[in-house]
């Protein structure tokens, strides 16, 4: 009884405010273990007091020698017949430690779970997050026997504590996998991998999810092929950020990359190379790149050629369509644009249905799910192909005609992108440009191009390769054919060294001095293949963004520095200011240069950089500035009144001279606006699209999309809809310029103010 009294006193003492947590908890644990060890037969009362003591232990494992205490407590609980109070206390301990970021802490929680649960089929998943709730609901719907089998599998999955699964872990996993219906296993893996939810996944569920990814390694090849696209979907979702800026599940992203490499099939390689294009954050991009290089080197083929060859097709036909039968109806999958696919349901007579037929919903829900999954997976392949081809100007130069046709034109999904682009054919010492038209290639005049498939070389056409008249002819030809290009090609911005950049100058100040939002700048730069770190208060002044220009073995570097000292909660600067642009020989790591004095090491003269490489690098930088500049923020003046932070820069950027991107946008608007219903109310000058409304005249800046009201040049704040549906019937010559769509939407809105219902806009008219 003295031991019990001492434990009771220890439990009450633990709340003392002046006690050092580490010393106190260590002392209390020693007391508890000593009491239990002295009692040959621990009493229920002593066990209850020790378990109560453990519920008050610090959550961080390094603060408390808890492993030994828990093991002793478990032994004591079992020996005294599992008293209710002690079991309840240990369950509280398990709940506290299941979300411990420390691996040892989560293992403690797992151990307690396996011993304390009353139902042997109880799940190890934490149903507090979206993904855990989904898994819990799916498995709870199973019969008791199957539920127990799933619980055993999930319990084993949680024990996968490495990015790569061990042989011992995989061997044991075989037994759990074989006990489950294979069709249901595949279906659940697909569902769980493609529905990670919107909130970050808990630490314990991340372990389970990583283990489920590893399971795919031991599945039969057919099941693997059915699941790999879902794995890639999970990897992309894991890199998304939820509330608070936290990644949803970085563990699953790393595990998927390692698992796809271990599977080693054509399908897994295709998804791996697709992820190389879409996962651009440095922490994962630096991991994927060497794995892709290793996979292609193992097969003894060029990495770019291998990437061309392993793009999945998902059963689509050569014209980019796929039909799936469902009773009296057929689902027709196609791509009207390269950014969005569609599913159209048709009956046996070919009549289209506006909605999913009731028969399909009731009797063929699995077919409906399959069609949606195939559309989602194929959209991602098309998007990755669009990125890959847009980067060809820097990453790859030329193909043989036969390889080009097999990898791009004849591929059902890559062809969706490639057939809307202009290509240059080097045929018999002549260079001709052509685009796909009526199942053949035709030049700018519509004449059919005769191609020698044995000797011809093919590369992506670039406007620098021709004069302005030829470029303008292509723009008109695309409009006549109603072709919307997947990215800017005929309308692509081009950059040549200015007079100030000629001679011995080794840097360009063309884009220096722009204030950009740091996080947005990093995201856009990384999506274009640039490496850029997070500049924070811990850094010493300037850093840089850099990219390797593979075709000419150079690196380009853009300096960045803190703009005003304001930081996020994480310590990362909210805004940075851009600096000089320099080009370096390929072997130089431009991230080595910490200051202006050493940045010129091995730098090239600007006029020595190949024209195409210079143009594409400067275009990237112009894009970063155009997207991330604070001058594009319609709320900046509201949040930062004139005379305060960066007011002069915001005013100049919002309503000043046009950049090269904006100049192209102006030329496109000149072609589009005369075809709109509001054409009679619109004019275009050097920098503005001017709209004559019923109440005021509005000047929409073509570079920023910001608006001035006449008379008085008063600022009008309108936050644009990010997906304006009003433009569905308006022909745009290329995809990807969201600001172009925004400007047209604002013009249509302001041409007739009587249709405006938003009070935040109406209040500014008075």
XYZ file of C-alpha atoms in Angstrom:
766
model
C 0.000 0.000 0.000
C 2.944 2.316 0.602
C 3.915 1.927 -3.070
C 0.371 2.746 -4.165
C 0.324 5.827 -1.943
C 3.647 6.946 -3.371
C 2.328 6.547 -6.917
C -0.811 8.469 -6.029
C 1.318 11.240 -4.560
C 3.494 11.220 -7.719
C 0.466 11.569 -9.961
C -0.793 14.561 -7.988
C 2.691 16.091 -7.841
C 3.191 15.968 -11.589
C 1.048 19.037 -12.059
C 3.375 21.170 -9.932
C 4.163 24.274 -12.020
C 7.825 24.721 -11.027
C 9.041 21.184 -11.755
C 11.401 20.527 -14.672
C 9.501 18.243 -17.032
C 12.402 15.987 -18.025
C 13.724 15.428 -14.484
C 10.254 15.055 -12.973
C 8.981 12.560 -15.537
C 12.140 10.464 -15.344
C 11.820 10.377 -11.533
C 8.121 9.512 -11.681
C 8.755 6.717 -14.174
C 11.468 5.281 -11.944
C 9.060 5.369 -9.001
C 6.359 3.603 -11.000
C 8.659 0.877 -12.297
C 10.176 0.391 -8.843
C 6.736 -0.054 -7.252
C 5.695 -2.588 -9.884
C 8.971 -4.502 -9.691
C 8.777 -4.767 -5.893
C 5.271 -6.149 -6.071
C 5.444 -9.791 -7.118
C 1.760 -9.529 -7.985
C 0.887 -5.953 -8.999
C -2.476 -4.772 -7.757
C -5.147 -3.244 -9.960
C -4.867 -0.070 -7.911
C -1.098 0.248 -8.519
C -1.511 -0.434 -12.208
C -4.260 2.188 -12.459
C -2.038 4.791 -10.816
C 0.916 4.003 -13.101
C -1.276 4.208 -16.193
C -2.620 7.549 -14.971
C 0.967 8.719 -14.559
C 1.750 7.765 -18.153
C -1.188 9.804 -19.525
C 0.563 12.918 -18.211
C 3.912 12.147 -19.798
C 5.248 14.696 -22.293
C 4.267 13.821 -25.837
C 7.818 14.049 -27.183
C 9.503 10.708 -26.664
C 12.946 12.154 -25.864
C 11.525 13.862 -22.756
C 10.392 10.654 -21.121
C 11.853 7.115 -20.841
C 8.396 5.875 -21.708
C 9.098 2.690 -23.684
C 10.203 0.711 -20.643
C 7.337 2.111 -18.586
C 4.728 1.183 -21.206
C 6.069 -2.334 -21.588
C 5.907 -2.782 -17.828
C 2.435 -1.270 -17.682
C 1.164 -3.579 -20.438
C 2.572 -6.613 -18.605
C 0.926 -5.443 -15.392
C -2.424 -4.747 -17.079
C -2.510 -8.247 -18.532
C -1.534 -9.823 -15.197
C -4.341 -8.165 -13.227
C -7.087 -8.953 -15.732
C -7.152 -5.744 -17.808
C -8.893 -3.407 -15.336
C -11.130 -0.894 -17.062
C -9.482 2.209 -15.629
C -5.951 1.089 -16.576
C -6.991 0.098 -20.109
C -8.766 3.428 -20.536
C -5.653 5.314 -19.425
C -3.371 3.391 -21.779
C -5.737 4.097 -24.671
C -5.327 7.789 -23.876
C -1.555 7.313 -24.026
C -1.944 5.597 -27.395
C -4.074 8.456 -28.735
C -1.504 11.047 -27.619
C 1.414 9.310 -29.246
C -0.174 8.227 -32.545
C 0.484 11.685 -34.069
C 4.013 12.020 -32.697
C 6.360 13.238 -35.428
C 9.037 11.021 -33.912
C 9.073 7.482 -35.330
C 9.668 5.933 -31.910
C 6.628 7.719 -30.530
C 4.381 6.362 -33.288
C 5.734 2.858 -32.745
C 4.688 3.127 -29.113
C 1.182 4.049 -30.272
C 1.120 1.125 -32.723
C 2.199 -1.297 -30.023
C -0.509 -0.107 -27.641
C -3.126 -0.295 -30.389
C -2.353 -3.926 -31.206
C -2.648 -4.943 -27.557
C -5.485 -2.790 -26.263
C -8.135 -2.939 -29.006
C -11.110 -5.060 -28.071
C -11.930 -5.927 -31.684
C -9.102 -7.803 -33.372
C -10.263 -6.335 -36.683
C -10.052 -2.770 -35.408
C -8.298 -0.503 -37.898
C -4.984 1.198 -37.278
C -5.967 4.202 -39.399
C -6.720 7.516 -37.765
C -10.139 8.557 -39.069
C -9.675 12.193 -38.005
C -8.334 13.234 -41.432
C -10.074 12.925 -44.829
C -8.069 9.956 -46.061
C -8.401 7.996 -42.803
C -12.154 8.562 -42.782
C -12.402 7.197 -46.345
C -10.425 4.047 -45.526
C -12.346 3.501 -42.298
C -15.691 3.808 -44.118
C -14.629 1.452 -46.938
C -13.348 -1.289 -44.639
C -16.174 -0.940 -42.122
C -18.598 -1.858 -44.894
C -16.941 -5.287 -45.296
C -18.111 -8.449 -43.528
C -16.310 -9.310 -40.240
C -13.941 -11.873 -41.782
C -12.845 -9.600 -44.604
C -12.622 -6.649 -42.228
C -10.172 -8.609 -40.099
C -8.094 -9.365 -43.201
C -8.005 -5.701 -44.150
C -7.061 -4.749 -40.604
C -4.137 -7.176 -40.708
C -2.981 -5.748 -44.045
C -3.246 -2.138 -42.851
C -1.439 -3.020 -39.642
C 1.414 -4.503 -41.671
C 1.394 -1.491 -44.008
C 1.922 0.803 -41.028
C 5.160 -1.046 -40.219
C 6.771 0.101 -43.497
C 9.120 2.714 -42.104
C 11.392 3.294 -45.101
C 11.087 4.913 -48.517
C 11.981 1.520 -50.019
C 10.371 -1.692 -48.691
C 12.673 -4.367 -47.229
C 12.651 -7.944 -48.529
C 11.437 -9.218 -45.162
C 8.536 -6.742 -45.178
C 7.538 -7.694 -48.743
C 7.741 -11.412 -47.941
C 5.344 -11.053 -45.032
C 3.067 -8.791 -47.064
C 2.500 -11.625 -49.576
C 0.447 -13.595 -47.059
C -1.842 -10.668 -46.264
C -2.349 -9.781 -49.925
C -3.216 -13.357 -50.939
C -6.030 -13.505 -48.354
C -7.948 -10.656 -50.014
C -10.099 -10.713 -53.173
C -7.734 -9.368 -55.831
C -10.313 -7.371 -57.787
C -11.432 -5.634 -54.603
C -7.810 -5.015 -53.590
C -7.127 -3.282 -56.911
C -10.330 -1.243 -56.695
C -9.636 -0.057 -53.149
C -6.004 0.795 -53.881
C -7.107 2.904 -56.851
C -9.730 4.692 -54.757
C -7.422 5.293 -51.787
C -4.563 6.552 -53.962
C -6.704 9.028 -55.879
C -8.622 10.490 -52.914
C -6.107 11.869 -50.445
C -8.489 14.634 -49.416
C -7.876 18.336 -48.903
C -6.233 18.297 -45.473
C -2.717 17.108 -44.600
C -2.670 13.408 -43.779
C -1.748 12.546 -40.189
C 1.658 11.077 -39.407
C 0.289 7.628 -38.528
C -1.894 7.476 -41.666
C 1.108 8.561 -43.747
C 2.871 5.411 -42.584
C -0.115 3.284 -43.617
C -0.362 4.976 -47.003
C 3.344 4.502 -47.656
C 2.971 0.795 -46.877
C 0.039 0.458 -49.282
C 2.192 2.021 -52.012
C 4.906 -0.569 -51.321
C 2.365 -3.393 -51.686
C 2.076 -2.714 -55.405
C 5.603 -4.104 -55.871
C 4.401 -7.662 -55.108
C 1.178 -7.531 -57.157
C 0.919 -9.427 -60.470
C 1.922 -7.382 -63.531
C -1.670 -6.860 -64.689
C -2.729 -5.461 -61.322
C 0.358 -3.261 -61.231
C -0.542 -1.771 -64.601
C -4.052 -1.032 -63.328
C -2.714 0.783 -60.269
C 0.410 2.697 -61.426
C -1.574 5.676 -62.752
C -3.313 5.937 -59.375
C 0.085 5.814 -57.673
C 1.247 8.758 -59.765
C -1.951 10.589 -58.831
C -1.157 10.026 -55.142
C 2.386 11.369 -55.660
C 1.033 14.591 -57.181
C -1.598 14.967 -54.470
C 1.028 14.428 -51.777
C 2.863 17.535 -53.041
C -0.216 19.737 -52.753
C -0.424 22.096 -49.816
C -3.375 22.091 -47.479
C -4.473 24.624 -44.844
C -1.509 26.304 -43.214
C 0.751 25.579 -46.174
C 1.546 22.014 -45.063
C 2.154 19.322 -47.684
C -0.639 16.745 -47.786
C 1.734 13.773 -47.590
C 5.353 14.036 -48.730
C 5.993 10.435 -47.617
C 3.670 9.005 -50.233
C 5.308 11.094 -52.983
C 8.763 9.719 -52.193
C 7.395 6.182 -51.770
C 5.629 6.307 -55.162
C 8.798 7.412 -56.952
C 10.799 4.556 -55.396
C 8.013 2.025 -56.051
C 7.590 2.977 -59.723
C 11.326 2.470 -60.178
C 11.175 -0.939 -58.460
C 8.254 -2.126 -60.618
C 10.306 -1.468 -63.742
C 7.519 -1.919 -66.312
C 6.808 0.254 -69.335
C 3.692 1.601 -67.651
C 5.484 2.487 -64.414
C 8.333 4.135 -66.342
C 5.818 6.239 -68.267
C 4.281 7.496 -65.040
C 7.731 8.102 -63.544
C 8.793 10.298 -66.450
C 5.448 12.118 -66.312
C 6.057 12.918 -62.651
C 9.461 14.246 -63.642
C 7.590 16.920 -65.640
C 4.835 17.723 -63.173
C 6.564 17.525 -59.760
C 8.809 20.568 -59.913
C 9.468 21.297 -56.224
C 13.218 20.943 -55.722
C 13.008 18.458 -52.845
C 11.306 15.853 -55.064
C 12.592 16.949 -58.501
C 16.171 16.310 -57.381
C 15.136 12.786 -56.380
C 13.207 11.906 -59.534
C 15.811 13.109 -62.059
C 18.585 10.611 -61.111
C 16.073 7.754 -60.884
C 14.834 8.481 -64.422
C 18.432 8.663 -65.638
C 19.187 5.340 -63.941
C 16.139 3.635 -65.484
C 17.069 4.719 -69.027
C 20.770 3.933 -68.502
C 19.883 0.423 -67.330
C 18.144 -0.160 -70.660
C 21.003 1.450 -72.586
C 18.870 4.124 -74.299
C 18.922 7.911 -74.388
C 16.805 9.384 -71.612
C 14.818 11.641 -73.945
C 14.164 8.803 -76.394
C 13.050 6.547 -73.553
C 10.718 9.241 -72.264
C 9.185 9.533 -75.739
C 8.647 5.771 -75.928
C 6.979 5.066 -72.566
C 4.089 7.546 -72.600
C 0.924 5.524 -71.731
C -1.988 5.361 -74.178
C -4.817 4.023 -71.930
C -6.487 2.373 -74.923
C -7.188 5.608 -76.848
C -7.389 5.317 -80.637
C -5.066 7.150 -83.023
C -7.503 10.072 -83.323
C -7.417 10.729 -79.583
C -10.767 9.164 -78.641
C -11.868 6.204 -76.514
C -15.245 4.427 -76.406
C -16.483 2.420 -73.405
C -19.734 0.494 -73.614
C -22.317 0.440 -70.811
C -25.501 -1.402 -71.804
C -27.545 0.718 -74.185
C -25.044 3.567 -73.986
C -21.437 4.366 -74.824
C -19.063 6.771 -73.108
C -17.033 8.749 -75.664
C -13.810 10.245 -74.251
C -12.074 12.971 -76.290
C -10.020 16.181 -76.043
C -11.623 19.323 -77.492
C -8.665 21.259 -76.020
C -5.310 20.193 -74.597
C -6.226 21.445 -71.135
C -9.520 19.639 -70.661
C -10.949 16.332 -71.844
C -14.630 15.435 -71.941
C -16.951 12.442 -71.554
C -20.045 12.360 -73.770
C -22.684 9.632 -73.337
C -24.393 8.431 -76.521
C -27.152 5.901 -77.178
C -26.974 3.201 -79.864
C -28.278 5.631 -82.487
C -25.408 8.003 -81.734
C -27.582 10.646 -80.070
C -25.721 12.547 -77.383
C -27.026 12.839 -73.836
C -26.475 16.022 -71.840
C -26.192 14.103 -68.567
C -25.204 10.606 -67.473
C -28.093 8.237 -68.312
C -30.058 6.806 -65.359
C -29.371 3.249 -66.568
C -25.631 3.877 -66.378
C -25.916 5.308 -62.854
C -28.025 2.388 -61.662
C -26.508 -0.614 -63.437
C -23.066 0.442 -64.719
C -21.624 2.646 -61.994
C -18.300 0.822 -62.280
C -18.115 1.767 -65.979
C -18.867 5.374 -65.091
C -16.080 5.300 -62.480
C -13.699 3.720 -64.993
C -14.460 6.402 -67.598
C -13.802 9.193 -65.095
C -10.543 7.599 -63.976
C -9.321 7.130 -67.554
C -10.224 10.727 -68.406
C -8.357 12.015 -65.348
C -5.272 9.906 -66.088
C -5.235 10.812 -69.781
C -5.632 14.531 -68.993
C -2.485 14.313 -66.877
C -0.567 12.632 -69.687
C -1.664 15.331 -72.142
C -0.683 18.068 -69.670
C 2.754 16.509 -69.144
C 3.206 16.210 -72.927
C 2.362 19.891 -73.309
C 5.041 20.802 -70.753
C 7.574 18.491 -72.362
C 7.094 19.907 -75.861
C 7.156 23.497 -74.599
C 10.596 22.811 -73.113
C 11.968 21.180 -76.276
C 13.467 24.482 -77.396
C 15.969 24.174 -74.547
C 16.056 20.466 -73.727
C 16.002 18.789 -77.138
C 16.700 19.864 -80.673
C 15.890 17.353 -83.415
C 14.282 13.953 -84.171
C 14.426 11.605 -87.118
C 11.125 11.677 -88.991
C 10.309 8.060 -88.160
C 10.941 8.473 -84.416
C 9.086 11.765 -84.357
C 6.022 10.302 -86.048
C 5.914 7.241 -83.768
C 6.383 9.234 -80.553
C 4.235 12.282 -81.298
C 1.884 12.139 -84.260
C 0.809 8.491 -84.060
C 0.540 8.521 -80.269
C -3.165 9.003 -79.388
C -2.558 11.345 -76.431
C 0.691 13.122 -77.302
C -0.824 13.660 -80.753
C -3.543 15.812 -79.155
C -0.757 18.326 -78.465
C 1.647 17.678 -81.350
C -0.952 18.005 -84.109
C -1.706 21.598 -83.050
C 1.919 22.695 -83.331
C 4.019 23.902 -86.249
C 7.030 21.723 -87.116
C 10.112 22.366 -89.214
C 11.108 19.610 -91.656
C 14.676 19.462 -92.933
C 14.136 17.660 -96.216
C 16.733 17.418 -99.005
C 18.702 20.461 -97.775
C 15.492 22.488 -97.532
C 13.652 23.644 -94.417
C 9.878 23.832 -94.574
C 7.367 24.502 -91.788
C 4.007 22.747 -91.668
C 1.078 21.814 -89.418
C -1.264 18.806 -89.301
C -4.361 19.330 -91.448
C -6.800 16.752 -92.826
C -4.615 13.770 -91.858
C -1.510 15.223 -93.530
C 1.029 18.012 -93.096
C 0.428 21.281 -94.926
C 2.502 24.458 -95.130
C 1.397 27.994 -94.368
C -0.333 28.248 -97.765
C -2.238 24.976 -97.274
C -0.112 22.968 -99.707
C 0.593 19.345 -98.773
C 4.167 18.686 -97.681
C 5.912 15.653 -99.146
C 8.082 14.091 -96.427
C 10.901 11.618 -96.959
C 10.464 9.541 -93.799
C 13.854 7.857 -94.225
C 16.082 10.938 -94.348
C 14.028 13.852 -93.008
C 14.862 15.533 -89.693
C 12.175 17.245 -87.614
C 12.308 19.934 -84.954
C 9.780 22.215 -83.278
C 9.314 25.445 -85.248
C 10.287 28.697 -83.509
C 9.471 32.241 -84.725
C 13.160 33.228 -84.459
C 13.771 30.949 -87.428
C 11.787 33.128 -89.837
C 11.027 36.753 -90.650
C 8.101 38.691 -89.205
C 6.012 38.361 -92.359
C 6.227 34.560 -92.313
C 5.358 34.539 -88.613
C 2.330 36.779 -89.221
C 1.214 34.469 -92.018
C 1.260 31.529 -89.621
C -0.811 33.470 -87.084
C -3.431 34.164 -89.745
C -3.344 30.559 -90.960
C -3.987 29.205 -87.457
C -6.946 31.575 -87.064
C -8.370 30.419 -90.417
C -8.051 26.781 -89.300
C -9.515 27.649 -85.868
C -6.501 26.016 -84.215
C -5.922 26.840 -80.551
C -2.299 25.967 -79.868
C -1.425 24.211 -76.571
C 1.115 26.937 -75.795
C 2.371 30.069 -77.511
C 4.263 29.157 -80.658
C 3.263 31.306 -83.628
C 2.528 34.105 -81.117
C 5.579 33.314 -79.007
C 7.531 36.206 -77.506
C 11.089 36.555 -78.827
C 14.031 38.351 -77.226
C 17.277 39.548 -78.778
C 20.120 41.404 -77.017
C 19.554 45.146 -76.874
C 22.206 47.688 -77.808
C 23.001 48.100 -74.109
C 23.650 44.344 -73.818
C 26.079 44.169 -76.742
C 29.866 44.229 -76.522
C 31.751 43.008 -73.469
C 28.780 43.140 -71.107
C 28.425 39.907 -69.119
C 25.016 40.540 -67.574
C 21.601 41.927 -68.420
C 19.630 44.357 -66.276
C 16.546 44.054 -68.477
C 14.445 42.480 -65.713
C 16.172 43.969 -62.669
C 14.244 45.832 -60.001
C 10.896 44.027 -60.184
C 9.119 43.336 -56.896
C 7.563 39.869 -57.006
C 5.678 37.681 -54.562
C 8.285 35.199 -53.393
C 6.188 32.034 -53.093
C 4.450 32.598 -56.434
C 7.758 33.399 -58.131
C 9.247 30.131 -56.833
C 6.232 28.088 -57.949
C 6.228 29.500 -61.492
C 10.014 29.210 -61.835
C 10.055 25.612 -60.639
C 7.248 24.716 -63.043
C 9.535 25.872 -65.874
C 12.431 23.708 -64.706
C 14.335 26.361 -62.735
C 15.983 25.752 -59.390
C 15.211 28.408 -56.812
C 15.515 28.131 -53.068
C 13.494 29.848 -50.367
C 15.134 33.162 -49.469
C 14.681 33.795 -45.750
C 15.846 35.980 -42.911
C 18.641 33.477 -42.254
C 20.258 34.160 -45.649
C 22.950 36.743 -46.332
C 21.455 39.028 -48.944
C 21.198 37.726 -52.491
C 20.407 34.278 -53.862
C 19.579 33.162 -57.362
C 17.247 31.167 -59.578
C 19.016 29.062 -62.192
C 18.326 26.693 -65.041
C 20.496 24.485 -67.217
C 20.107 25.042 -70.982
C 20.779 21.526 -72.208
C 20.938 22.161 -75.947
C 23.895 24.516 -75.624
C 25.406 23.308 -72.311
C 24.913 26.609 -70.509
C 23.315 27.760 -67.289
C 21.312 30.936 -66.829
C 21.037 32.701 -63.515
C 18.688 35.405 -62.187
C 19.673 37.122 -58.955
C 17.051 37.794 -56.296
C 17.246 39.704 -52.999
C 14.837 40.678 -50.181
C 12.495 43.460 -51.277
C 11.404 44.941 -47.972
C 12.211 42.616 -45.071
C 8.645 41.435 -44.432
C 8.547 37.686 -43.808
C 6.039 34.860 -43.497
C 5.629 33.063 -40.174
C 8.199 30.547 -41.442
C 10.823 33.302 -41.826
C 10.724 33.261 -45.651
C 10.542 36.710 -47.264
C 7.114 37.620 -48.616
C 8.539 39.568 -51.545
C 11.855 39.634 -53.370
C 13.353 41.996 -55.947
C 14.897 40.667 -59.154
C 18.511 41.376 -60.133
C 20.921 40.702 -62.978
C 20.705 37.891 -65.532
C 23.942 36.037 -66.306
C 24.887 33.083 -68.475
C 27.595 30.603 -67.455
C 29.422 27.694 -69.001
C 27.652 24.377 -68.426
C 30.060 23.065 -65.803
C 29.566 25.999 -63.449
C 27.091 25.723 -60.575
C 25.578 29.186 -60.508
C 24.314 28.694 -56.981
C 27.934 28.994 -55.803
C 28.036 32.762 -56.262
C 26.910 34.525 -53.054
C 27.641 38.129 -54.038
C 28.069 40.492 -56.947
C 31.901 40.379 -56.873
C 32.043 36.609 -57.520
C 28.963 36.246 -59.726
C 30.930 37.129 -62.874
C 33.135 34.036 -62.556
C 33.064 32.194 -65.893
C 30.145 34.347 -67.065
C 29.684 34.674 -70.831
C 29.217 37.834 -72.814
C 25.556 38.349 -73.565
C 26.119 38.514 -77.327
C 27.982 35.158 -77.163
C 24.888 33.261 -75.989
C 23.090 31.333 -78.809
C 20.032 33.360 -79.922
C 17.433 30.641 -79.250
C 18.817 29.896 -75.771
C 18.951 33.603 -74.929
C 15.394 34.190 -76.131
C 13.893 31.245 -74.244
C 15.734 32.038 -71.002
C 14.679 35.694 -71.095
C 11.122 34.655 -71.955
C 11.009 32.480 -68.837
C 12.170 35.379 -66.678
C 9.666 37.769 -68.264
C 6.976 35.197 -67.481
C 8.042 34.979 -63.823
C 7.880 38.756 -63.494
C 4.588 38.986 -65.379
C 2.861 36.395 -63.206
C 4.360 37.110 -59.778
C 4.764 40.915 -59.864
C 2.824 42.837 -57.224
C 1.775 45.118 -60.080
C -0.770 42.463 -61.124
C -2.451 42.475 -57.714
C -5.741 44.444 -57.964
C -5.945 44.628 -54.163
C -2.459 46.072 -53.618
C -3.532 49.712 -53.584
C -6.389 48.887 -51.215
C -4.126 47.014 -48.808
C -1.140 49.376 -49.256
C -2.280 53.016 -49.750
C -0.387 55.366 -52.062
C 2.840 56.569 -50.470
C 3.401 53.331 -48.617
C 5.105 50.033 -49.523
C 6.259 49.837 -53.214
C 3.533 52.297 -54.263
C 5.553 53.818 -57.124
C 6.514 50.423 -58.517
C 2.913 49.159 -58.305
C 1.619 52.229 -60.171
C 4.238 51.936 -62.907
C 3.763 48.197 -63.336
C -0.036 48.408 -63.219
C -0.435 51.158 -65.814
C 2.978 51.658 -67.458
C 4.721 50.374 -70.577
C 3.977 46.872 -71.867
C 6.356 43.928 -71.524
C 6.997 41.550 -74.425
C 4.265 39.241 -73.091
C 1.803 42.124 -72.910
C 2.787 43.331 -76.393
C 1.850 39.923 -77.834
C -1.393 40.027 -75.844
C -2.156 43.429 -77.397
C -1.712 42.057 -80.917
C -3.994 39.116 -80.123
C -6.644 41.465 -78.728
C -6.524 43.434 -81.984
C -7.583 40.234 -83.774
C -10.187 39.105 -81.221
C -12.011 42.278 -80.130
C -13.450 43.170 -83.584
C -15.227 39.774 -83.559
C -16.934 40.349 -80.192
C -20.468 41.704 -79.728
C -19.022 44.633 -77.774
C -16.602 45.591 -80.571
C -18.399 48.895 -81.150
C -17.677 49.952 -77.575
C -13.967 49.048 -77.602
C -10.759 50.632 -78.840
C -7.116 49.665 -78.253
C -4.263 52.118 -77.786
C -0.611 51.502 -76.937
C -1.236 50.147 -73.423
C -4.989 49.924 -72.753
C -8.130 48.219 -73.964
C -10.624 51.092 -73.660
C -14.270 50.141 -73.057
C -17.115 52.665 -73.275
C -19.759 51.688 -70.732
C -23.095 53.314 -69.936
C -21.817 55.058 -66.806
C -18.091 55.504 -67.389
C -15.264 54.803 -69.793
C -12.838 52.127 -68.589
C -9.168 51.675 -69.426
C -8.035 48.066 -68.886
C -4.258 47.796 -68.809
C -3.168 45.052 -71.199
C -0.126 44.163 -69.094
C -1.698 43.863 -65.640
C -5.466 43.712 -66.206
C -5.970 46.600 -63.753
C -8.606 49.214 -64.540
C -8.849 53.021 -64.513
C -12.241 54.801 -64.716
C -12.741 57.961 -66.734
C -13.059 60.766 -66.017
C -10.457 61.227 -63.308
C -8.388 58.070 -63.802
C -9.945 56.535 -60.686
C -8.829 53.010 -59.871
C -11.524 50.318 -60.179
C -10.856 47.105 -58.256
C -12.369 43.968 -59.815
C -11.092 40.580 -58.687
C -11.412 38.327 -61.725
C -13.101 34.946 -61.874
C -10.270 32.433 -62.404
C -12.369 30.346 -64.801
C -14.559 32.747 -66.798
C -17.106 30.610 -68.674
C -18.226 33.553 -70.782
C -15.260 32.890 -73.094
C -16.263 29.373 -74.129
C -17.457 30.680 -77.510
C -14.526 33.093 -78.068
C -11.664 31.836 -80.222
C -8.275 32.187 -78.544
C -5.171 31.367 -80.608
C -3.353 29.667 -77.719
C -3.953 28.229 -74.267
C -2.298 29.216 -71.016
C -2.663 33.022 -70.913
C -5.151 33.452 -68.081
C -4.752 37.225 -68.086
C -5.868 37.441 -71.727
C -9.108 35.682 -70.778
C -9.474 37.932 -67.721
C -9.109 41.132 -69.767
C -11.752 40.032 -72.271
C -14.091 39.011 -69.434
C -13.681 42.418 -67.751
C -14.358 44.198 -71.030
C -17.592 42.247 -71.595
C -18.650 42.929 -68.001
C -17.991 46.693 -68.118
C -19.571 47.253 -71.538
C -22.975 46.927 -69.833
C -22.813 47.848 -66.134
C -26.555 47.193 -65.691
C -25.828 43.458 -65.518
C -23.372 43.831 -62.642
C -24.810 42.594 -59.334
C -21.639 42.596 -57.197
C -22.021 45.337 -54.549
C -18.233 45.636 -54.130
C -18.059 46.799 -57.774
C -21.237 48.902 -57.837
C -20.126 50.874 -54.787
C -17.054 52.106 -56.713
C -19.147 53.648 -59.514
C -20.619 56.403 -57.314
